XYZ file of C-alpha atoms in Angstrom:
210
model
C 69.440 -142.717 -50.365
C 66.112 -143.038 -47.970
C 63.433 -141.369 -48.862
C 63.480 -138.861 -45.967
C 67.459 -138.019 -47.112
C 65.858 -137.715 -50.692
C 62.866 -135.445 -49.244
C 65.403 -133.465 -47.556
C 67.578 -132.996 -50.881
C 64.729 -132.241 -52.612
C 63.284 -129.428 -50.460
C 66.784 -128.252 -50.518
C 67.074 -127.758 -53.975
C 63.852 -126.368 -54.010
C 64.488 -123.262 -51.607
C 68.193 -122.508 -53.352
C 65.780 -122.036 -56.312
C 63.258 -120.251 -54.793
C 65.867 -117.747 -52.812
C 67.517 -117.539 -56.654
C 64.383 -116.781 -58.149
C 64.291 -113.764 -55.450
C 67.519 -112.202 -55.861
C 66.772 -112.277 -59.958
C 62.994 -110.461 -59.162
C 64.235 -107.561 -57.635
C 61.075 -105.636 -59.356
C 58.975 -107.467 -56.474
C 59.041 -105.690 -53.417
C 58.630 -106.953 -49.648
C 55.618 -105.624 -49.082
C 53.999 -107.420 -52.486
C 55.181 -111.003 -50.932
C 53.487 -109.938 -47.919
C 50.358 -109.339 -49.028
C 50.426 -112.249 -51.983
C 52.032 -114.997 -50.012
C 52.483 -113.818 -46.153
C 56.239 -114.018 -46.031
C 58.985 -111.837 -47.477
C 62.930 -111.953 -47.945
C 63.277 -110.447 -44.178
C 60.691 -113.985 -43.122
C 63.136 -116.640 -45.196
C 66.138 -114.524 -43.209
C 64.589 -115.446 -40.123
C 63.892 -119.012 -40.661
C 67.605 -119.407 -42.596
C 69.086 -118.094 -38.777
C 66.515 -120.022 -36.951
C 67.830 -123.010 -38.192
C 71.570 -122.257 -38.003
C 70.671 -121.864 -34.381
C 69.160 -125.121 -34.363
C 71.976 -126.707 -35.265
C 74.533 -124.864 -33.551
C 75.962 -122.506 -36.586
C 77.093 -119.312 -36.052
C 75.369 -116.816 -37.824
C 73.681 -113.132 -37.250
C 71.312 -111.613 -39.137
C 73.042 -109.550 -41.213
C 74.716 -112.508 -42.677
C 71.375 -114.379 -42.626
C 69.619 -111.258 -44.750
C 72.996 -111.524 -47.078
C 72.507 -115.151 -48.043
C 69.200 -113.983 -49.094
C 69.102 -110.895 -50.628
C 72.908 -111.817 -52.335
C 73.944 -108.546 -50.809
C 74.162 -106.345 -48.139
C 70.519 -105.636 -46.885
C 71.444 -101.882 -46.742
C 72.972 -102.369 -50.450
C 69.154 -103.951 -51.355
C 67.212 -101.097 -50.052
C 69.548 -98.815 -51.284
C 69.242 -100.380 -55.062
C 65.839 -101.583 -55.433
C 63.658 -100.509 -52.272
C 60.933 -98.440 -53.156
C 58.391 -96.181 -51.265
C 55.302 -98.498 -50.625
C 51.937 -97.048 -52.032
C 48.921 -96.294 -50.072
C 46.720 -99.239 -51.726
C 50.140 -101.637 -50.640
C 50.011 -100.477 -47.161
C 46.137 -100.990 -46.897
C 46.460 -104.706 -48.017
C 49.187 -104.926 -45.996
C 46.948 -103.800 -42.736
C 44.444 -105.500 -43.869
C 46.735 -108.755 -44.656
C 48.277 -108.400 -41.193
C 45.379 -108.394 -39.375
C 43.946 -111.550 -41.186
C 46.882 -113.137 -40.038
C 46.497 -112.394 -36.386
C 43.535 -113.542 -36.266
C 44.256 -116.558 -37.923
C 47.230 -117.212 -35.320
C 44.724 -116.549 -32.460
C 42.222 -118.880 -33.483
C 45.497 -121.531 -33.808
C 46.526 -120.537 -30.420
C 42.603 -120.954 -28.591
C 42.573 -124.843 -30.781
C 45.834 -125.941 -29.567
C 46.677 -124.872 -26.226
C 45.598 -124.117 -22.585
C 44.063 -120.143 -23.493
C 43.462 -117.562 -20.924
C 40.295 -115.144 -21.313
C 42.963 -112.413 -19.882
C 44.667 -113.039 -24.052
C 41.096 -113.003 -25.504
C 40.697 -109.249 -24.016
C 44.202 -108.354 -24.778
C 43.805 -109.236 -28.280
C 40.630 -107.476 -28.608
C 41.889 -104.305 -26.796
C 44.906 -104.754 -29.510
C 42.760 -105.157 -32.818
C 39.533 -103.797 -32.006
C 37.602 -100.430 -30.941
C 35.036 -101.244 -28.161
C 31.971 -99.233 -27.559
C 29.782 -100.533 -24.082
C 25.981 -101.655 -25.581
C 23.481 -103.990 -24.168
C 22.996 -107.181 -25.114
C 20.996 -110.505 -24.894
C 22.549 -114.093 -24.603
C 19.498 -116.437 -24.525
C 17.769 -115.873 -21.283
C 20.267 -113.511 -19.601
C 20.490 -109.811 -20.654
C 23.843 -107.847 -20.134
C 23.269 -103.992 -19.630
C 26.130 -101.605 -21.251
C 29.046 -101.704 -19.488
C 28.061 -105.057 -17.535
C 29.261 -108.218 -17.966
C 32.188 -106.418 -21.025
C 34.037 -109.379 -21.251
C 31.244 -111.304 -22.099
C 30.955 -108.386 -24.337
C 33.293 -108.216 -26.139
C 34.369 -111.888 -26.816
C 30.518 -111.785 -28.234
C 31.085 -108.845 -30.229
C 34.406 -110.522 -31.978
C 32.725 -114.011 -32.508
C 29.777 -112.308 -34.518
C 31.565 -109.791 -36.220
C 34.567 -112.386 -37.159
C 32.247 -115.476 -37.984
C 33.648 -118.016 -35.174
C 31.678 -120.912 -34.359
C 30.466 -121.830 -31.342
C 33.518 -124.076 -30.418
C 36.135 -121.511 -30.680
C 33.679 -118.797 -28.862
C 33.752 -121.082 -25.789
C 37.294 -122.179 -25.866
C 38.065 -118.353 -25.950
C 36.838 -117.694 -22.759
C 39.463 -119.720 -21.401
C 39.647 -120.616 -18.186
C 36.062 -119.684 -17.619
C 35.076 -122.106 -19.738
C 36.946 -124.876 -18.493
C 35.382 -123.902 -14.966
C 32.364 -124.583 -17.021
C 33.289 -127.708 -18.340
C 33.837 -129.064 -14.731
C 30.897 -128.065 -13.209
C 28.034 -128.423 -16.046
C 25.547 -128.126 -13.848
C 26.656 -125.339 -11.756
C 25.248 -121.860 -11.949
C 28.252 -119.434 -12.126
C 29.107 -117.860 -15.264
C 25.987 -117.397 -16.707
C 26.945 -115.863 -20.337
C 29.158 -119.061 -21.082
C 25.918 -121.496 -19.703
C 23.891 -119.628 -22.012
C 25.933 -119.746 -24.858
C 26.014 -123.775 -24.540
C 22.365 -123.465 -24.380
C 21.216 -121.952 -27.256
C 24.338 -121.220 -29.386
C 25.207 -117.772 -31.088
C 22.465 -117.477 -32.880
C 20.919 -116.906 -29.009
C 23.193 -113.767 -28.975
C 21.454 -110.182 -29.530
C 23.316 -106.627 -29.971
C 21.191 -103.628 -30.526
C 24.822 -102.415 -31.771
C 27.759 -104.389 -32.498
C 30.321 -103.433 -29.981
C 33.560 -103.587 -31.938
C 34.984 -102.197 -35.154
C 37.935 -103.292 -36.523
C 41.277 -101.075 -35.899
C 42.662 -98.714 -39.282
């Protein structure tokens, strides 16, 4: 046997266990996976379809969910489903929203990013409020410049460096990149300059959602 037959025998073995080990813990609910581990019965479901589809297998969810659960899904929820408590559906929220941002960041790092999904993230996870605010030597009144604003807002109130600031203003920044010593888009010029520590809010314009 090769070793990446053996690896794939191995892992194998390892995820009959682990589904095994599932069906026997019915005590743990979804929603506890979620917020320990970030996946949950319904998530191995999904992957055990995805790759029948890969390799050309028939199979629909239901029977996907089945091979999981052992049963029925309705027959699950039915049996062992319970109502989910306040504090689970805070960590949940709170879990969730980790993980978006977390998948955003992977996005800006590994692809071609467009400041249009910056702002439509922001509009999905964030309340804005308009305030002034300085960026070294250029000073954005409220309600000017709220792009600007609000990718600034996020990248203080979130903790992202500097490299994942500018890569989030997307196409604007790549503009940048291609014309260092041009004098269009001041905000991202700035922020090369003198970094986010050169960023000023009298008020930080976003608060997270829930």
């Amino acid at each position: 046997m090769t070793d990446p037959d053996r690896q794939e025998h191995l892992e194998a073995a390892a995820f009959r266990r682990l589904v095994q080990h599932l069906r026997e813990r019915t005590d743990v609910q979804n929603i506890d996976l979620m917020n320990l581990a970030g996946f949950c019965r319904n998530c191995l479901s999904k992957w055990y379809k995805a790759a029948a589809d890969e390799r050309g297998i028939p199979l629909d969810m239901d029977e996907a969910r089945e091979r999981i659960y052992g049963m029925p899904y309705s027959d699950w929820k039915a049996r062992y489903q319970t109502e989910a408590s306040d504090a689970q559906k805070a960590s949940f929220q709170q879990g969730a929203r980790s993980r978006a941002l977390e998948d955003f960041l992977l996005s800006l790092r590994t692809g071609a990013p467009l400041f249009a999904d910056t702002l439509a993230f922001v509009d999905q996870h964030y309340d804005y409020q308009p305030g002034a605010f300085h960026n070294g030597e250029v000073a954005n009144a409220a309600e000017q410049n709220e792009g600007s604003c609000k990718l600034l807002g996020l990248a203080l109130l979130e903790g992202f460096s500097l490299e994942d600031t500018l890569l989030a203003f997307g196409e604007h920044y790549r503009s940048v990149q291609g014309e260092p010593h041009g004098t269009d888009h001041g905000n991202i010029r700035a922020l090369i300059a003198h970094g986010l520590d050169g960023v000023r809010f009298e008020q930080l314009p976003l608060q997270r959602k829930g």
